Structures are given as C-alpha cells and as structure tokens.
Amino acid sequence: MPVFDEIDHIIPATKLKPAKLLSLKAGRWTIQLTMAVQLNKIFKELLELRDQNQLGSLTFDEIAVGVFYGTKDTLTDKYDILRGINRGANHAVSDLTNDVHLYVGSEFWRWLNDGEEQTQEWVLEGIMQGFKTAEESMGSLAELLTAFRTEFSQQFQAFVGSDQTIDWKAIIKKING
C-alpha cells in the first residue's frame, strides 16, 4: 500500500507492548515543509485505516518518527508540522500529537531499545568495531581516516586530544544529549 511508503519499519507487538510503526530520519534538516505536510497527511491516513480496521491483522498504537542524531530543541519546525503543530504560519495539517511521537538522538536510541540508557554508546561501539574489522580484512584505512580526521578536527577541535585521539563518546553526548 502506498500509505506505507514513509514507514521504514514495523516494530512487532510483544506480549507486553502493541506494534509500532517507525519512520526514520537522519537529523534536523532531513525534511522540508512540503514533506512535513505530506507526512502529516500520510500518517493521518494510516491512523484512519487503523481505526477503521482496514489494515488486515496489523494493529499499532503509535507512529514513531525516529531521528538518528540531535536533540528536540535543535530540530526545525518541520518535525512539529508533521505532527500537526503550527508554530507560526498556519499549514493545512491535522493534529496527530496523540498518535505520532517524535524521538530524537539519545532519546530515540533509548526508545528503540526499551529504555536502555546505554544504547547509543553500544551503537557507537559497534561502528568502531566495524572499522577495526574492516582494517583487519582490507588493510590500513589510514589515508581515508587521515582525511576524515583533518576535516573533523577543523569542526570539532575540542574533541581531539593532543595525541590525535578523538573522544567519540563526548561528541555523541554533545550531539545527542
């Protein structure tokens, strides 16, 4: 069904929790006004189909919009608009705030893993392990990493130690809270 085009995952129901629909976004600039209004319409249609029992055996209690990085206070107003909240200009959107929830940065990772506080740190550890595994199978990534570190250090010098190590955990805390 086209109404599911903006849903990235269905989080299955468990004995303790109903299913949830998840729409993933990268960060604060991932959506613009036209997309925010369109998401509001699509989410409204999904909720109406759910309430009319027209989704077959699929039931869900919320549509979650998960934003990989950032904090709510750094997002554009487009994330409010997709939930039906107008901050200034009046857009043709429906109030979906009871059924569409927004989870951002560390809050998103925590929500995704049933409230586990350390989830974003575990994801970061997995990424770092991935780099180690890639080097073991492909050889040195030094040239690629050197270019990345140079660019990175220009933007995040406060997180680069005198020995050129990067404090990734402090960065993720600053970005995601």
PDB file of C-alpha atoms in Angstrom:
ATOM      1  CA  MET A   1       0.000   0.000   0.000  1.00  0.00           C
ATOM      2  CA  PRO A   2       1.404   3.425  -0.899  1.00  0.00           C
ATOM      3  CA  VAL A   3       0.355   4.734   2.507  1.00  0.00           C
ATOM      4  CA  PHE A   4       3.272   2.733   3.951  1.00  0.00           C
ATOM      5  CA  ASP A   5       5.907   4.393   1.718  1.00  0.00           C
ATOM      6  CA  GLU A   6       7.155   6.610   4.558  1.00  0.00           C
ATOM      7  CA  ILE A   7       7.179   3.818   7.139  1.00  0.00           C
ATOM      8  CA  ASP A   8      10.624   2.253   7.393  1.00  0.00           C
ATOM      9  CA  HIS A   9       9.911  -0.456   9.943  1.00  0.00           C
ATOM     10  CA  ILE A  10       7.069  -2.143  11.734  1.00  0.00           C
ATOM     11  CA  ILE A  11       8.165  -2.932  15.255  1.00  0.00           C
ATOM     12  CA  PRO A  12       6.245  -6.124  16.040  1.00  0.00           C
ATOM     13  CA  ALA A  13       3.959  -6.453  19.016  1.00  0.00           C
ATOM     14  CA  THR A  14       5.124  -8.395  22.056  1.00  0.00           C
ATOM     15  CA  LYS A  15       3.133  -9.811  24.947  1.00  0.00           C
ATOM     16  CA  LEU A  16       3.695  -6.545  26.802  1.00  0.00           C
ATOM     17  CA  LYS A  17       3.531  -3.961  24.000  1.00  0.00           C
ATOM     18  CA  PRO A  18       1.497  -3.344  20.841  1.00  0.00           C
ATOM     19  CA  ALA A  19       3.174  -2.934  17.455  1.00  0.00           C
ATOM     20  CA  LYS A  20       4.574   0.440  16.406  1.00  0.00           C
ATOM     21  CA  LEU A  21       5.269   1.998  13.016  1.00  0.00           C
ATOM     22  CA  LEU A  22       8.633   3.717  12.627  1.00  0.00           C
ATOM     23  CA  SER A  23       9.616   6.419  10.159  1.00  0.00           C
ATOM     24  CA  LEU A  24      13.363   7.143  10.279  1.00  0.00           C
ATOM     25  CA  LYS A  25      15.024  10.498   9.656  1.00  0.00           C
ATOM     26  CA  ALA A  26      18.702  11.371   9.861  1.00  0.00           C
ATOM     27  CA  GLY A  27      18.757  14.785  11.502  1.00  0.00           C
ATOM     28  CA  ARG A  28      17.354  18.290  11.761  1.00  0.00           C
ATOM     29  CA  TRP A  29      17.407  19.088   8.033  1.00  0.00           C
ATOM     30  CA  THR A  30      16.120  15.748   6.730  1.00  0.00           C
ATOM     31  CA  ILE A  31      12.651  17.062   5.873  1.00  0.00           C
ATOM     32  CA  GLN A  32      11.418  20.289   4.351  1.00  0.00           C
ATOM     33  CA  LEU A  33       7.974  21.912   4.547  1.00  0.00           C
ATOM     34  CA  THR A  34       6.392  20.037   1.630  1.00  0.00           C
ATOM     35  CA  MET A  35       7.495  16.685   3.064  1.00  0.00           C
ATOM     36  CA  ALA A  36       6.326  17.608   6.583  1.00  0.00           C
ATOM     37  CA  VAL A  37       2.831  18.414   5.310  1.00  0.00           C
ATOM     38  CA  GLN A  38       2.789  15.244   3.196  1.00  0.00           C
ATOM     39  CA  LEU A  39       3.913  13.105   6.154  1.00  0.00           C
ATOM     40  CA  ASN A  40       1.100  14.563   8.233  1.00  0.00           C
ATOM     41  CA  LYS A  41      -1.428  13.540   5.565  1.00  0.00           C
ATOM     42  CA  ILE A  42       0.060  10.056   5.195  1.00  0.00           C
ATOM     43  CA  PHE A  43       0.181   9.494   8.960  1.00  0.00           C
ATOM     44  CA  LYS A  44      -3.428  10.697   9.278  1.00  0.00           C
ATOM     45  CA  GLU A  45      -4.496   8.240   6.581  1.00  0.00           C
ATOM     46  CA  LEU A  46      -2.680   5.376   8.327  1.00  0.00           C
ATOM     47  CA  LEU A  47      -4.361   6.220  11.618  1.00  0.00           C
ATOM     48  CA  GLU A  48      -7.775   6.368   9.933  1.00  0.00           C
ATOM     49  CA  LEU A  49      -7.190   2.993   8.266  1.00  0.00           C
ATOM     50  CA  ARG A  50      -6.163   1.562  11.637  1.00  0.00           C
ATOM     51  CA  ASP A  51      -9.243   2.969  13.361  1.00  0.00           C
ATOM     52  CA  GLN A  52     -11.498   1.569  10.611  1.00  0.00           C
ATOM     53  CA  ASN A  53      -9.835  -1.871  10.896  1.00  0.00           C
ATOM     54  CA  GLN A  54      -8.776  -1.742   7.238  1.00  0.00           C
ATOM     55  CA  LEU A  55      -5.183  -2.908   7.706  1.00  0.00           C
ATOM     56  CA  GLY A  56      -5.923  -6.594   7.997  1.00  0.00           C
ATOM     57  CA  SER A  57      -4.281  -8.096  11.047  1.00  0.00           C
ATOM     58  CA  LEU A  58      -1.944  -5.121  11.559  1.00  0.00           C
ATOM     59  CA  THR A  59      -2.674  -3.061  14.625  1.00  0.00           C
ATOM     60  CA  PHE A  60      -0.373  -0.453  16.147  1.00  0.00           C
ATOM     61  CA  ASP A  61      -0.557   2.052  18.954  1.00  0.00           C
ATOM     62  CA  GLU A  62       1.748   4.759  17.637  1.00  0.00           C
ATOM     63  CA  ILE A  63       3.659   6.073  14.686  1.00  0.00           C
ATOM     64  CA  ALA A  64       7.142   6.970  15.838  1.00  0.00           C
ATOM     65  CA  VAL A  65       9.398   9.370  13.985  1.00  0.00           C
ATOM     66  CA  GLY A  66      12.956   8.469  14.958  1.00  0.00           C
ATOM     67  CA  VAL A  67      15.741  10.967  14.334  1.00  0.00           C
ATOM     68  CA  PHE A  68      19.223   9.404  14.487  1.00  0.00           C
ATOM     69  CA  TYR A  69      21.087  12.407  15.859  1.00  0.00           C
ATOM     70  CA  GLY A  70      20.460  15.728  17.531  1.00  0.00           C
ATOM     71  CA  THR A  71      18.089  16.917  20.240  1.00  0.00           C
ATOM     72  CA  LYS A  72      14.494  18.122  20.035  1.00  0.00           C
ATOM     73  CA  ASP A  73      15.485  21.717  20.690  1.00  0.00           C
ATOM     74  CA  THR A  74      17.750  21.757  17.606  1.00  0.00           C
ATOM     75  CA  LEU A  75      15.158  20.437  15.143  1.00  0.00           C
ATOM     76  CA  THR A  76      13.400  22.627  12.618  1.00  0.00           C
ATOM     77  CA  ASP A  77       9.679  23.276  12.981  1.00  0.00           C
ATOM     78  CA  LYS A  78       9.036  20.719  10.220  1.00  0.00           C
ATOM     79  CA  TYR A  79       9.023  17.966  12.841  1.00  0.00           C
ATOM     80  CA  ASP A  80       6.203  19.768  14.657  1.00  0.00           C
ATOM     81  CA  ILE A  81       4.316  20.300  11.399  1.00  0.00           C
ATOM     82  CA  LEU A  82       4.364  16.579  10.570  1.00  0.00           C
ATOM     83  CA  ARG A  83       2.630  16.015  13.919  1.00  0.00           C
ATOM     84  CA  GLY A  84       0.108  18.780  13.189  1.00  0.00           C
ATOM     85  CA  ILE A  85       1.594  21.574  15.289  1.00  0.00           C
ATOM     86  CA  ASN A  86       1.703  25.024  13.685  1.00  0.00           C
ATOM     87  CA  ARG A  87       4.178  27.444  15.300  1.00  0.00           C
ATOM     88  CA  GLY A  88       3.556  30.471  13.121  1.00  0.00           C
ATOM     89  CA  ALA A  89       2.191  30.104   9.637  1.00  0.00           C
ATOM     90  CA  ASN A  90      -0.952  28.033   9.519  1.00  0.00           C
ATOM     91  CA  HIS A  91      -0.328  24.918   7.408  1.00  0.00           C
ATOM     92  CA  ALA A  92      -3.092  22.549   6.333  1.00  0.00           C
ATOM     93  CA  VAL A  93      -2.225  19.808   8.833  1.00  0.00           C
ATOM     94  CA  SER A  94      -4.185  17.695  11.317  1.00  0.00           C
ATOM     95  CA  ASP A  95      -3.323  17.384  14.991  1.00  0.00           C
ATOM     96  CA  LEU A  96      -1.792  13.913  15.351  1.00  0.00           C
ATOM     97  CA  THR A  97       0.082  14.548  18.595  1.00  0.00           C
ATOM     98  CA  ASN A  98      -1.736  11.770  20.461  1.00  0.00           C
ATOM     99  CA  ASP A  99      -0.618   9.104  17.976  1.00  0.00           C
ATOM    100  CA  VAL A 100       2.563  10.384  16.286  1.00  0.00           C
ATOM    101  CA  HIS A 101       5.564  10.725  18.573  1.00  0.00           C
ATOM    102  CA  LEU A 102       8.997  12.154  17.961  1.00  0.00           C
ATOM    103  CA  TYR A 103      12.168  10.610  19.401  1.00  0.00           C
ATOM    104  CA  VAL A 104      15.497  12.339  18.782  1.00  0.00           C
ATOM    105  CA  GLY A 105      19.157  11.421  19.362  1.00  0.00           C
ATOM    106  CA  SER A 106      19.819   9.564  22.595  1.00  0.00           C
ATOM    107  CA  GLU A 107      16.077   9.565  23.316  1.00  0.00           C
ATOM    108  CA  PHE A 108      15.479   7.714  20.016  1.00  0.00           C
ATOM    109  CA  TRP A 109      18.148   5.092  20.691  1.00  0.00           C
ATOM    110  CA  ARG A 110      16.805   4.603  24.226  1.00  0.00           C
ATOM    111  CA  TRP A 111      13.202   4.276  22.936  1.00  0.00           C
ATOM    112  CA  LEU A 112      14.274   1.788  20.267  1.00  0.00           C
ATOM    113  CA  ASN A 113      15.872  -0.458  22.886  1.00  0.00           C
ATOM    114  CA  ASP A 114      13.089  -0.394  25.505  1.00  0.00           C
ATOM    115  CA  GLY A 115      14.574   2.371  27.645  1.00  0.00           C
ATOM    116  CA  GLU A 116      18.160   1.085  27.842  1.00  0.00           C
ATOM    117  CA  GLU A 117      20.247   4.188  28.621  1.00  0.00           C
ATOM    118  CA  GLN A 118      23.493   2.957  27.036  1.00  0.00           C
ATOM    119  CA  THR A 119      22.056   2.106  23.610  1.00  0.00           C
ATOM    120  CA  GLN A 120      23.695   4.947  21.658  1.00  0.00           C
ATOM    121  CA  GLU A 121      27.054   4.089  23.208  1.00  0.00           C
ATOM    122  CA  TRP A 122      26.589   0.449  22.166  1.00  0.00           C
ATOM    123  CA  VAL A 123      25.775   1.520  18.601  1.00  0.00           C
ATOM    124  CA  LEU A 124      28.907   3.669  18.563  1.00  0.00           C
ATOM    125  CA  GLU A 125      30.976   0.735  19.870  1.00  0.00           C
ATOM    126  CA  GLY A 126      29.580  -1.370  17.019  1.00  0.00           C
ATOM    127  CA  ILE A 127      30.652   1.246  14.473  1.00  0.00           C
ATOM    128  CA  MET A 128      34.134   1.391  15.976  1.00  0.00           C
ATOM    129  CA  GLN A 129      34.326  -2.423  15.918  1.00  0.00           C
ATOM    130  CA  GLY A 130      33.279  -2.247  12.253  1.00  0.00           C
ATOM    131  CA  PHE A 131      36.275  -0.020  11.481  1.00  0.00           C
ATOM    132  CA  LYS A 132      38.566  -2.480  13.246  1.00  0.00           C
ATOM    133  CA  THR A 133      37.108  -5.415  11.311  1.00  0.00           C
ATOM    134  CA  ALA A 134      37.398  -3.500   8.020  1.00  0.00           C
ATOM    135  CA  GLU A 135      41.075  -2.819   8.678  1.00  0.00           C
ATOM    136  CA  GLU A 136      41.672  -6.474   9.501  1.00  0.00           C
ATOM    137  CA  SER A 137      40.180  -7.586   6.186  1.00  0.00           C
ATOM    138  CA  MET A 138      41.106  -4.668   3.870  1.00  0.00           C
ATOM    139  CA  GLY A 139      44.318  -3.390   5.351  1.00  0.00           C
ATOM    140  CA  SER A 140      45.025   0.085   6.607  1.00  0.00           C
ATOM    141  CA  LEU A 141      42.347   2.718   6.311  1.00  0.00           C
ATOM    142  CA  ALA A 142      44.917   5.334   7.292  1.00  0.00           C
ATOM    143  CA  GLU A 143      44.588   7.567   4.231  1.00  0.00           C
ATOM    144  CA  LEU A 144      40.801   7.667   4.449  1.00  0.00           C
ATOM    145  CA  LEU A 145      40.852   8.194   8.202  1.00  0.00           C
ATOM    146  CA  THR A 146      43.512  10.902   7.955  1.00  0.00           C
ATOM    147  CA  ALA A 147      41.344  12.895   5.543  1.00  0.00           C
ATOM    148  CA  PHE A 148      38.350  12.401   7.841  1.00  0.00           C
ATOM    149  CA  ARG A 149      40.307  13.457  10.928  1.00  0.00           C
ATOM    150  CA  THR A 150      41.577  16.591   9.199  1.00  0.00           C
ATOM    151  CA  GLU A 151      38.069  17.654   8.214  1.00  0.00           C
ATOM    152  CA  PHE A 152      36.692  16.597  11.576  1.00  0.00           C
ATOM    153  CA  SER A 153      39.358  18.400  13.607  1.00  0.00           C
ATOM    154  CA  GLN A 154      38.564  21.647  11.827  1.00  0.00           C
ATOM    155  CA  GLN A 155      34.974  21.406  13.036  1.00  0.00           C
ATOM    156  CA  PHE A 156      35.387  19.624  16.380  1.00  0.00           C
ATOM    157  CA  GLN A 157      38.870  20.529  17.614  1.00  0.00           C
ATOM    158  CA  ALA A 158      37.707  20.476  21.241  1.00  0.00           C
ATOM    159  CA  PHE A 159      37.207  16.711  20.975  1.00  0.00           C
ATOM    160  CA  VAL A 160      40.619  15.862  19.528  1.00  0.00           C
ATOM    161  CA  GLY A 161      43.302  15.111  22.108  1.00  0.00           C
ATOM    162  CA  SER A 162      46.945  16.131  21.903  1.00  0.00           C
ATOM    163  CA  ASP A 163      47.747  12.572  20.807  1.00  0.00           C
ATOM    164  CA  GLN A 164      45.190  12.983  17.953  1.00  0.00           C
ATOM    165  CA  THR A 165      42.706  10.581  19.515  1.00  0.00           C
ATOM    166  CA  ILE A 166      39.048  11.517  19.236  1.00  0.00           C
ATOM    167  CA  ASP A 167      36.687  11.436  22.214  1.00  0.00           C
ATOM    168  CA  TRP A 168      33.729   9.897  20.365  1.00  0.00           C
ATOM    169  CA  LYS A 169      31.633   9.473  23.476  1.00  0.00           C
ATOM    170  CA  ALA A 170      31.883  13.171  24.337  1.00  0.00           C
ATOM    171  CA  ILE A 171      30.899  14.028  20.755  1.00  0.00           C
ATOM    172  CA  ILE A 172      27.825  11.816  20.793  1.00  0.00           C
ATOM    173  CA  LYS A 173      26.815  13.279  24.163  1.00  0.00           C
ATOM    174  CA  LYS A 174      27.139  16.823  22.767  1.00  0.00           C
ATOM    175  CA  ILE A 175      25.197  15.989  19.596  1.00  0.00           C
ATOM    176  CA  ASN A 176      22.501  13.738  21.050  1.00  0.00           C
ATOM    177  CA  GLY A 177      22.329  14.784  24.671  1.00  0.00           C
TER     178      GLY A 177
END
